[in-house]
mmCIF file with all atom_site columns, C-alpha atoms in Angstrom:
data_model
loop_
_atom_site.group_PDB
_atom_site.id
_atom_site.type_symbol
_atom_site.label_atom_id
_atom_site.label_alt_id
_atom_site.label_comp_id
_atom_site.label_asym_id
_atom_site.label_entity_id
_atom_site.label_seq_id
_atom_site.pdbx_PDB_ins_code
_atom_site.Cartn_x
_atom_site.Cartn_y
_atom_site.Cartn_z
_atom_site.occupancy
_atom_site.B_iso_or_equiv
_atom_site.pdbx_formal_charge
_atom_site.auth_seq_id
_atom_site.auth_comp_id
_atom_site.auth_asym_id
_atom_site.auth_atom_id
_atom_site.pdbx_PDB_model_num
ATOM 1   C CA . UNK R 1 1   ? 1.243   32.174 -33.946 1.00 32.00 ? 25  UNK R CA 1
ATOM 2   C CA . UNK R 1 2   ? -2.349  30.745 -34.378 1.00 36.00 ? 26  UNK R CA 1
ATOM 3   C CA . UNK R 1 3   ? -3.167  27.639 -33.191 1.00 36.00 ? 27  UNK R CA 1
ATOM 4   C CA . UNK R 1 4   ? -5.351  24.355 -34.019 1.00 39.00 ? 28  UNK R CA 1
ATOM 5   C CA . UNK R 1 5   ? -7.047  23.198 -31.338 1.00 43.00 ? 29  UNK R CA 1
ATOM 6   C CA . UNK R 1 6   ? -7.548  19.221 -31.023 1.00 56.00 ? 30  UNK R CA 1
ATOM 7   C CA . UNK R 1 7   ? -9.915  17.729 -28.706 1.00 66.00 ? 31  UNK R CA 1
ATOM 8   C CA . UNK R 1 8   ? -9.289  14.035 -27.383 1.00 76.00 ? 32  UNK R CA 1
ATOM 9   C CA . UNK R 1 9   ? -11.236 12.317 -25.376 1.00 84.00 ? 33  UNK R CA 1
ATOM 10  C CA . UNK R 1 10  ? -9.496  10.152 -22.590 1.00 87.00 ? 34  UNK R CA 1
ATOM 11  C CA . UNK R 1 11  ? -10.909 7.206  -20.650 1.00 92.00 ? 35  UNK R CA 1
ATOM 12  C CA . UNK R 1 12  ? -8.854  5.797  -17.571 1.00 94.00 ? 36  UNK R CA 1
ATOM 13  C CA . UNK R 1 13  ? -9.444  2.682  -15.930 1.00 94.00 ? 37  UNK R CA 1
ATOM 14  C CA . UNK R 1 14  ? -8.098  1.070  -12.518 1.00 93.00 ? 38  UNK R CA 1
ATOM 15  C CA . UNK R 1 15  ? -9.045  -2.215 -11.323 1.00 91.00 ? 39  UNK R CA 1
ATOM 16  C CA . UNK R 1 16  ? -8.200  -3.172 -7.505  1.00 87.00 ? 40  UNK R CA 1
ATOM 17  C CA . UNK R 1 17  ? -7.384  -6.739 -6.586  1.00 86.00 ? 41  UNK R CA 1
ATOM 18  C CA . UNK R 1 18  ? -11.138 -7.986 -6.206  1.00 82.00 ? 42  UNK R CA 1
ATOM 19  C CA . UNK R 1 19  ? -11.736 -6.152 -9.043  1.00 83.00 ? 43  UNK R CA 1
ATOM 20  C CA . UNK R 1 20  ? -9.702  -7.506 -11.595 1.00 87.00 ? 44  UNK R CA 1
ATOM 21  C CA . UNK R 1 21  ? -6.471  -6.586 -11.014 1.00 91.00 ? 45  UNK R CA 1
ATOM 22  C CA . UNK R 1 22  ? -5.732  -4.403 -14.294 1.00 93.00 ? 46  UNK R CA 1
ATOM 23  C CA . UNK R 1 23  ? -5.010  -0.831 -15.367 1.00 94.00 ? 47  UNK R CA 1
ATOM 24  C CA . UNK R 1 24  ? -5.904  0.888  -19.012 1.00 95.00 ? 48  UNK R CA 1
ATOM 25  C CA . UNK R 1 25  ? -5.447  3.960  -21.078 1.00 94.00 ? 49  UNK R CA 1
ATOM 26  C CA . UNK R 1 26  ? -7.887  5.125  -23.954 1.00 91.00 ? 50  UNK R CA 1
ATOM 27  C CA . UNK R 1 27  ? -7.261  7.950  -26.380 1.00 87.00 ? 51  UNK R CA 1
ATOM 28  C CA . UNK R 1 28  ? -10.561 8.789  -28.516 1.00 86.00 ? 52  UNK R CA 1
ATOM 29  C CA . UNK R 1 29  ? -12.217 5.511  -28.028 1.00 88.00 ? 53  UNK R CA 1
ATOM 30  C CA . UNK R 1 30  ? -8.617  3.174  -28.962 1.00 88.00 ? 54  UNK R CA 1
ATOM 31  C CA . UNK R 1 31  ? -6.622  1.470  -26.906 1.00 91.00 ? 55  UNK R CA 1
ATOM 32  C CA . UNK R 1 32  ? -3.667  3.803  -25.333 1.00 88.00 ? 56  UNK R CA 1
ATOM 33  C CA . UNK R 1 33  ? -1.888  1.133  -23.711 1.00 89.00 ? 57  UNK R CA 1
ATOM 34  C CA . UNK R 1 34  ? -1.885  -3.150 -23.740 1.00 91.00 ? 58  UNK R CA 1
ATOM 35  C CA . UNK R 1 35  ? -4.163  -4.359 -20.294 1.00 93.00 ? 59  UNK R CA 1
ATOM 36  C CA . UNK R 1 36  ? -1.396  -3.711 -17.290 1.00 93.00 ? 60  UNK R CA 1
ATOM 37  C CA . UNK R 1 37  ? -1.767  -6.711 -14.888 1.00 92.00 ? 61  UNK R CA 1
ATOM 38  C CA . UNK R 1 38  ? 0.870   -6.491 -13.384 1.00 91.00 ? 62  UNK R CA 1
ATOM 39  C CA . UNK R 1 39  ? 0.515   -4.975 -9.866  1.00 90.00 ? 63  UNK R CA 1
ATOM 40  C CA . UNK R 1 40  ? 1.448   -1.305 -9.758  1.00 90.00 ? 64  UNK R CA 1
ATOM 41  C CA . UNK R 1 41  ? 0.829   2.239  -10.076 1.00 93.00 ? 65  UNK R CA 1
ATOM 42  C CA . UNK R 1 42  ? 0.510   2.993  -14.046 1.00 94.00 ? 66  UNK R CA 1
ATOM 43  C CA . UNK R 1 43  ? 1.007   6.620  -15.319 1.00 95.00 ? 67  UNK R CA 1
ATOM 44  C CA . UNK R 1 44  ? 1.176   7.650  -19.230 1.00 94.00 ? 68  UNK R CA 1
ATOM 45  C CA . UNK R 1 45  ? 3.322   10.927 -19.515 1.00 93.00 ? 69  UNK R CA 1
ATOM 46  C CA . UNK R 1 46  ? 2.499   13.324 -22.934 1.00 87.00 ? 70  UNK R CA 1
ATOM 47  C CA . UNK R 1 47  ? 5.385   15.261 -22.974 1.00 78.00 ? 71  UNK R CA 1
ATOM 48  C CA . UNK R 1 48  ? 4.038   17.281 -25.448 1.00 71.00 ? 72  UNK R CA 1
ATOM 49  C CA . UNK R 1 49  ? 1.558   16.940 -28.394 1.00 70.00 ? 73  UNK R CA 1
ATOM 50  C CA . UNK R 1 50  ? -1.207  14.101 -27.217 1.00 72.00 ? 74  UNK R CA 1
ATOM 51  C CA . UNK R 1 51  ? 0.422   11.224 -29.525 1.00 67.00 ? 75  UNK R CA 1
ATOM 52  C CA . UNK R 1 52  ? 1.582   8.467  -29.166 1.00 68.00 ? 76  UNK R CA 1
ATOM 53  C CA . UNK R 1 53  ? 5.565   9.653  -30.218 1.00 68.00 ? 77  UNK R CA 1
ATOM 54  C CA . UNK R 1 54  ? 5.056   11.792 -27.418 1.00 73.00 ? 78  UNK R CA 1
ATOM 55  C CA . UNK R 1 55  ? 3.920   9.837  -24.747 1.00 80.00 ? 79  UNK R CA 1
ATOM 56  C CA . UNK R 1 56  ? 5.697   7.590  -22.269 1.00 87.00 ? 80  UNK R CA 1
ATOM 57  C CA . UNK R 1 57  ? 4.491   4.941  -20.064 1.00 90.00 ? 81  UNK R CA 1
ATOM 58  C CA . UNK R 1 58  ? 6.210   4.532  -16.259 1.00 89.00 ? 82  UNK R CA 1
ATOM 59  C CA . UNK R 1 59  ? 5.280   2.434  -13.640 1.00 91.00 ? 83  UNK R CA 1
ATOM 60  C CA . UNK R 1 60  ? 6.207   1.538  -9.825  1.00 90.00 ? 84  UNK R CA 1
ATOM 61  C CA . UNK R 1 61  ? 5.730   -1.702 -7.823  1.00 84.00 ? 85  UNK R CA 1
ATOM 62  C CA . UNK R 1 62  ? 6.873   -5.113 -7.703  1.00 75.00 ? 86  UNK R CA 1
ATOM 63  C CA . UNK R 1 63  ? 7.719   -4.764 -11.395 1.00 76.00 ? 87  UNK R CA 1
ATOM 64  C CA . UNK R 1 64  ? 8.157   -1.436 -11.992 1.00 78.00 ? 88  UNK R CA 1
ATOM 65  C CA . UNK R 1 65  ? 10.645  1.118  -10.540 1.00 87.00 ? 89  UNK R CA 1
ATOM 66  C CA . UNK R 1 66  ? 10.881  2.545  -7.315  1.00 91.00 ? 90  UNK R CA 1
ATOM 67  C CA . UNK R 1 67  ? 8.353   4.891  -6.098  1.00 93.00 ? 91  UNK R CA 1
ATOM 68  C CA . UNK R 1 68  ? 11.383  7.789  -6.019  1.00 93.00 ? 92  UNK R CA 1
ATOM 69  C CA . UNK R 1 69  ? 11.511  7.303  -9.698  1.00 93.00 ? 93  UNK R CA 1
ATOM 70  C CA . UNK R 1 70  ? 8.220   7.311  -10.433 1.00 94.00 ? 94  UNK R CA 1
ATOM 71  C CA . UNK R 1 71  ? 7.584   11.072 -8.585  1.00 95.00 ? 95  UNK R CA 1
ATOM 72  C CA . UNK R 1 72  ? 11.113  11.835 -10.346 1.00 94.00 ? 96  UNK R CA 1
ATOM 73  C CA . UNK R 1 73  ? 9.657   11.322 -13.859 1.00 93.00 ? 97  UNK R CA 1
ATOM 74  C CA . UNK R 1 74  ? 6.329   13.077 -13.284 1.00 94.00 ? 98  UNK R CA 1
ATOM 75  C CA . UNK R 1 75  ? 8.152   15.712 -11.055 1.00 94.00 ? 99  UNK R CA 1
ATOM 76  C CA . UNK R 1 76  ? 10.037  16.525 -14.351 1.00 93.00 ? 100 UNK R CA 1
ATOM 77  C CA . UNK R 1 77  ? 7.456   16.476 -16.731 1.00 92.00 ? 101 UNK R CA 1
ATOM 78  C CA . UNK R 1 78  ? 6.996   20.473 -18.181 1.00 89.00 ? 102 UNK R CA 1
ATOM 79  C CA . UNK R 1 79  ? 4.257   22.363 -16.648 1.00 89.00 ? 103 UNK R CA 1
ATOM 80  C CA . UNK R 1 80  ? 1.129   21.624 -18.763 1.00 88.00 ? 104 UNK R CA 1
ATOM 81  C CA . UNK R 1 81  ? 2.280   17.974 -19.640 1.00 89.00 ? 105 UNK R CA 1
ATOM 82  C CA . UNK R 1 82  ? -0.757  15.660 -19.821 1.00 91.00 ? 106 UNK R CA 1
ATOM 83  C CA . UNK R 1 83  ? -0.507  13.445 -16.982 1.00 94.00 ? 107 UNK R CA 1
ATOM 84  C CA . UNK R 1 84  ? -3.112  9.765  -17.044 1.00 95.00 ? 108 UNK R CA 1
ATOM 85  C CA . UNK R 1 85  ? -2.315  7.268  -13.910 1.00 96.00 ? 109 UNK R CA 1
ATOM 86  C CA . UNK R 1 86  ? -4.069  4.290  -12.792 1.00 95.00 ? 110 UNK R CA 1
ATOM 87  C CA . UNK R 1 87  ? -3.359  1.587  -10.242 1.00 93.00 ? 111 UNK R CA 1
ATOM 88  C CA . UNK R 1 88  ? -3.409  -1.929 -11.218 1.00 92.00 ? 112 UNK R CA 1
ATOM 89  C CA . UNK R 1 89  ? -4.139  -4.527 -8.075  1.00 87.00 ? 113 UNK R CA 1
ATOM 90  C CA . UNK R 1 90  ? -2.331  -4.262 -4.960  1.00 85.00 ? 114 UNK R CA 1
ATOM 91  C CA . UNK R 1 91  ? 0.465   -1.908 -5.285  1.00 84.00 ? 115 UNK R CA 1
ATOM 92  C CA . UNK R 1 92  ? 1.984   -1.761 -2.444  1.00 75.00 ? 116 UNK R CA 1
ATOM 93  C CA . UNK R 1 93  ? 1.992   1.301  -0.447  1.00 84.00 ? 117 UNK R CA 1
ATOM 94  C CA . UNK R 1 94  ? 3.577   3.077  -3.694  1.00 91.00 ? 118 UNK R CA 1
ATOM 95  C CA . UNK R 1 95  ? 0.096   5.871  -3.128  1.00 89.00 ? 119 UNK R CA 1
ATOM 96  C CA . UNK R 1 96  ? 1.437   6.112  0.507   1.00 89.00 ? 120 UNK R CA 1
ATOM 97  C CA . UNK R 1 97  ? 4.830   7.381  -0.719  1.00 92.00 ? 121 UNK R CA 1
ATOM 98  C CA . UNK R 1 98  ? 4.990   11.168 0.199   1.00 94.00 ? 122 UNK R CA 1
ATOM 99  C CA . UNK R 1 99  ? 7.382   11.907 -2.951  1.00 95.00 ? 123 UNK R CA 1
ATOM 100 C CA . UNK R 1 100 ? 4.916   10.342 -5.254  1.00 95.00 ? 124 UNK R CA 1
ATOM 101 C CA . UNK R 1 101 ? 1.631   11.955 -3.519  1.00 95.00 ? 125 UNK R CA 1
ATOM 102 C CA . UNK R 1 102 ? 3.384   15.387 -3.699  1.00 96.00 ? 126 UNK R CA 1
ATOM 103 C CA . UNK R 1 103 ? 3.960   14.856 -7.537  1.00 96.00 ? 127 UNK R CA 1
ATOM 104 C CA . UNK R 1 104 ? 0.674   13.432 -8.297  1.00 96.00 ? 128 UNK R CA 1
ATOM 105 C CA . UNK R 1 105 ? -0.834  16.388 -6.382  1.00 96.00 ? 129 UNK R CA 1
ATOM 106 C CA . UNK R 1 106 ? 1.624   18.224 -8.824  1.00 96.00 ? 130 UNK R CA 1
ATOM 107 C CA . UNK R 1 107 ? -0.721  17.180 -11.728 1.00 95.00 ? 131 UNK R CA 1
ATOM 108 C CA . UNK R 1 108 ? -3.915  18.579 -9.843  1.00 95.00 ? 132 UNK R CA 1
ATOM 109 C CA . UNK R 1 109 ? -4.652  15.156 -7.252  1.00 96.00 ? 133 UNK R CA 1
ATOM 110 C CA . UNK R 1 110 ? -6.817  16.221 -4.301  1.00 95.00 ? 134 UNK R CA 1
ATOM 111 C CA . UNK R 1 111 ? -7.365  12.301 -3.394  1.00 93.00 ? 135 UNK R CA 1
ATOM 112 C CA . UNK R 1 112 ? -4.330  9.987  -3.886  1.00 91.00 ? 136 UNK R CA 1
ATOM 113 C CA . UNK R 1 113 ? -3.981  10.055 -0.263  1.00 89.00 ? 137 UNK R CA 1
ATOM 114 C CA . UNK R 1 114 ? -7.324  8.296  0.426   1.00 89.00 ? 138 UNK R CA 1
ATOM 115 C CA . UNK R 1 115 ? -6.281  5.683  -1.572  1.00 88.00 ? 139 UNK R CA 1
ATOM 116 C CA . UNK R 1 116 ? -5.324  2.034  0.073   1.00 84.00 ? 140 UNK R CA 1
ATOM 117 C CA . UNK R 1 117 ? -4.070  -1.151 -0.980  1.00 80.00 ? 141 UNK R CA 1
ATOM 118 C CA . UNK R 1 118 ? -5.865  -3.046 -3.106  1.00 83.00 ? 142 UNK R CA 1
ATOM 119 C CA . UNK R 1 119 ? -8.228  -0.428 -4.321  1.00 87.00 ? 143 UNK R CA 1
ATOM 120 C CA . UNK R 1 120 ? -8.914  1.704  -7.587  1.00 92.00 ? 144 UNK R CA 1
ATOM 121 C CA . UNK R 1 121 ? -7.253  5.009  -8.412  1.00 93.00 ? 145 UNK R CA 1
ATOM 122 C CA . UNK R 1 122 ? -7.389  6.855  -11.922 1.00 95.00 ? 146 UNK R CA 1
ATOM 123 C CA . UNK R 1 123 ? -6.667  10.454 -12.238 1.00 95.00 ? 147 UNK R CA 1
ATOM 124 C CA . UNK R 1 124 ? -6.305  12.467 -15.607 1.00 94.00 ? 148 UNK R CA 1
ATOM 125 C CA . UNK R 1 125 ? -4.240  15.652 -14.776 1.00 93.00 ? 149 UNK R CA 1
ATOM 126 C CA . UNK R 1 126 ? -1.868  18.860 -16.113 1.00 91.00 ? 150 UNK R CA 1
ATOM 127 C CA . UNK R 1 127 ? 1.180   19.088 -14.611 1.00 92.00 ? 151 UNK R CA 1
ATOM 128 C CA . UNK R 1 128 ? 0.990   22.621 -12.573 1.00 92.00 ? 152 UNK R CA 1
ATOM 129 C CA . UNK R 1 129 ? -2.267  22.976 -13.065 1.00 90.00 ? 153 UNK R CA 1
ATOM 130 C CA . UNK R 1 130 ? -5.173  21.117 -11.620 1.00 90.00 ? 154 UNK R CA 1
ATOM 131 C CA . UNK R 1 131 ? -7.078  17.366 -11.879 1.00 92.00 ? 155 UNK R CA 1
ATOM 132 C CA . UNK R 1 132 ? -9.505  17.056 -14.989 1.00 91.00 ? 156 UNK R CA 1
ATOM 133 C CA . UNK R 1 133 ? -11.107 13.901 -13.713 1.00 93.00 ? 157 UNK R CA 1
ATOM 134 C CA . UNK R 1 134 ? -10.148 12.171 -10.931 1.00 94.00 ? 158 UNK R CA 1
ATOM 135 C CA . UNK R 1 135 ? -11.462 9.205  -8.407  1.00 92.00 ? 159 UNK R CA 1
ATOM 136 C CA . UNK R 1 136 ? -10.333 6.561  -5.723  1.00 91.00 ? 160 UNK R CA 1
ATOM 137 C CA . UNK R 1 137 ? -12.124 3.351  -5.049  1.00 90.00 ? 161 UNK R CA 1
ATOM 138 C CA . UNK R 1 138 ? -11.002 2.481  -1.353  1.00 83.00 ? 162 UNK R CA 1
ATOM 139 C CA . UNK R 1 139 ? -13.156 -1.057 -1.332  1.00 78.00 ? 163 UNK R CA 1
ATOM 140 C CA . UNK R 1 140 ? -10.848 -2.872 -4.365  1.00 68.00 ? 164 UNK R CA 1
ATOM 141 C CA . UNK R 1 141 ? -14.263 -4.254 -4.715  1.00 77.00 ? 165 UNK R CA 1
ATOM 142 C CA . UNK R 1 142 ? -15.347 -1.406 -7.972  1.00 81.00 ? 166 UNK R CA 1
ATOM 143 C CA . UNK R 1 143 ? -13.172 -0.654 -10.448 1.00 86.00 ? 167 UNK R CA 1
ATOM 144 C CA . UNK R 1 144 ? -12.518 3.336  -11.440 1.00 88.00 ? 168 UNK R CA 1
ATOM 145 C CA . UNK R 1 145 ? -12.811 4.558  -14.361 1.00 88.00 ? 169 UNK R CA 1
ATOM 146 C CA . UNK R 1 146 ? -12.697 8.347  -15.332 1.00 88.00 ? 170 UNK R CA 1
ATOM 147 C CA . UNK R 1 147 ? -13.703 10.037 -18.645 1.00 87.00 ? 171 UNK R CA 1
ATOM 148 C CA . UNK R 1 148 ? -12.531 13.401 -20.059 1.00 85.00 ? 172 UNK R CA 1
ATOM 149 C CA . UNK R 1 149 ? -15.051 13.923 -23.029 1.00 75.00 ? 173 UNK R CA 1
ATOM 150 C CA . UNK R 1 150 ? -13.131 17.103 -24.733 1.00 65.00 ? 174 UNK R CA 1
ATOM 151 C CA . UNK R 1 151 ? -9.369  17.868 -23.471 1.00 68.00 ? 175 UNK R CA 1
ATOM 152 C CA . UNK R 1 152 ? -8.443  20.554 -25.502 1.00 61.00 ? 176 UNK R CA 1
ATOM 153 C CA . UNK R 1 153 ? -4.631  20.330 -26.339 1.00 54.00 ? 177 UNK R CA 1
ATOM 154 C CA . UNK R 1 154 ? -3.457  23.426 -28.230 1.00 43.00 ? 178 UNK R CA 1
ATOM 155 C CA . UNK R 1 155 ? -1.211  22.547 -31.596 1.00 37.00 ? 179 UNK R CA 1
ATOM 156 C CA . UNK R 1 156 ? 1.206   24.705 -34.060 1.00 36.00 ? 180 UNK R CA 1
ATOM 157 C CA . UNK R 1 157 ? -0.940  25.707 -37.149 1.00 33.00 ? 181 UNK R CA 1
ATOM 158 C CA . UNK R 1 158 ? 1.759   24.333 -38.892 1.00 27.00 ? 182 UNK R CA 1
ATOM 159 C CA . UNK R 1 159 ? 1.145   20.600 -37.658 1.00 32.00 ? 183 UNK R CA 1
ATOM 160 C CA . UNK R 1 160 ? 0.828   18.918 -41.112 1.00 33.00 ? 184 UNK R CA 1
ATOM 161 C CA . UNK R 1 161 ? -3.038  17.292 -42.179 1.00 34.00 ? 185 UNK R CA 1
ATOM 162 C CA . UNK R 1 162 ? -1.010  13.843 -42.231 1.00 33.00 ? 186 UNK R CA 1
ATOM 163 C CA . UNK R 1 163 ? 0.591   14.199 -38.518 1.00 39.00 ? 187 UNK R CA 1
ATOM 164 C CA . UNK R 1 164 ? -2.849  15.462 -36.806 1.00 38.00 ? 188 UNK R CA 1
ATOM 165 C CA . UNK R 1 165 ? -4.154  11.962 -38.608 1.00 33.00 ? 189 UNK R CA 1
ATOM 166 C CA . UNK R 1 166 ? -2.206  10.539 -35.829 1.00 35.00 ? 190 UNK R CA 1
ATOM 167 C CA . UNK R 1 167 ? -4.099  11.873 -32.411 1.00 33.00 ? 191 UNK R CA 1
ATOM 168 C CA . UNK R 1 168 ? -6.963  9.426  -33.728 1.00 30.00 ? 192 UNK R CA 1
ATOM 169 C CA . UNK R 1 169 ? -4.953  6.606  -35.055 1.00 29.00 ? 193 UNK R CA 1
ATOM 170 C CA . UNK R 1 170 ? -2.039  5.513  -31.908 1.00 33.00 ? 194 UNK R CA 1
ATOM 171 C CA . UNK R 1 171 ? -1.760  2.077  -31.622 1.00 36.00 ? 195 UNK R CA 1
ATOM 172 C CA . UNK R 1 172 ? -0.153  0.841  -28.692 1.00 41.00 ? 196 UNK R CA 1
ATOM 173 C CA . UNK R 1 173 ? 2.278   1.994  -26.264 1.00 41.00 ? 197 UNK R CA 1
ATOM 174 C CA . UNK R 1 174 ? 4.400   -1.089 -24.414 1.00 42.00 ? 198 UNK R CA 1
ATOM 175 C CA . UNK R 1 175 ? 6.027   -0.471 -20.998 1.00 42.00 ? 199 UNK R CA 1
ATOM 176 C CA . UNK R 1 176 ? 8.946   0.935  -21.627 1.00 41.00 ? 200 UNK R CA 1
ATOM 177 C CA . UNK R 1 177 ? 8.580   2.224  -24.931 1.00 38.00 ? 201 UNK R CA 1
ATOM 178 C CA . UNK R 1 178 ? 7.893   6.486  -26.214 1.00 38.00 ? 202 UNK R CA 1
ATOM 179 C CA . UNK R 1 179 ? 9.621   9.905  -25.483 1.00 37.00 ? 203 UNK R CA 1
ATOM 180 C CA . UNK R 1 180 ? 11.799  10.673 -22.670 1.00 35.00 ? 204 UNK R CA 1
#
């Protein structure tokens, strides 16, 4: 079957403690997410097609669930899921979990472990395949922030004019809230 090829561009952002103490997820310029200020690591999931119905924000920390669930969730994301995580302040040794490093490096990380406490982390990667963007601020002095200018997601032909209208136009996901 042919297909229609979208492109999307996707900004990341992580803010260490000095730094601001915030994670936050753009899709084509718009707000992905609400600011995340609550300590933790952040991770938006696209199960599928890169909109918002198909997307699902986790998180692990102090407010969040446990690290195990947090590798769980990306661990069983379908190879060639979009995968976006940031960190937001201290989160507290959830990067030095070896179940969540090996599922991060799942989605193509090559420098989660570097991270520490307190820093910046943002990666944008595809779930068995390999990092788009990635970086790690160790100081949690600098933010990180990552850009993808063109992801290419591949669609059904037969995605309708009024739901493609939709990869542009998200709104905003809430913790908790899209596909599972």
């Amino acid at each position: 079957m042919p297909a229609h090829f979208h492109s999307a561009r996707i900004t990341v952002v992580s803010q260490g403690v000095a730094a601001g103490s915030m994670a936050k997820f753009y899709l084509d310029g718009e707000p992905l997410t609400q600011t995340l200020t609550l300590p933790g690591l952040y991770a938006v999931i696209f199960h599928s097609y890169i909109t918002l119905e198909h997307a699902s924000l986790i998180s692990a920390g102090d407010f969040g669930s446990t690290p195990y669930q947090f590798a769980k969730d990306i661990m069983r994301s379908p190879q060639g899921a979009l995968i976006l995580v940031a960190a937001a302040g201290n989160v507290n040794g959830v990067l030095d979990d070896r179940k969540v490093q090996n599922a991060l490096e799942r989605a193509g990380a090559t420098m989660a472990r570097a991270f520490r406490d307190g820093g910046s982390y943002a990666l944008a990667g595809v779930v068995g395949g390999h990092a788009l963007a990635e970086t790690v601020v160790v100081d949690g002095i600098s933010a990180a922030a990552l850009e993808v200018p063109a992801f290419q997601s591949i669609l059904p032909e037969m995605v309708r004019a009024e739901e493609s209208r939709r990869f542009v136009d998200l709104g905003l996901i809430e913790a908790g809230s899209g596909a599972h």
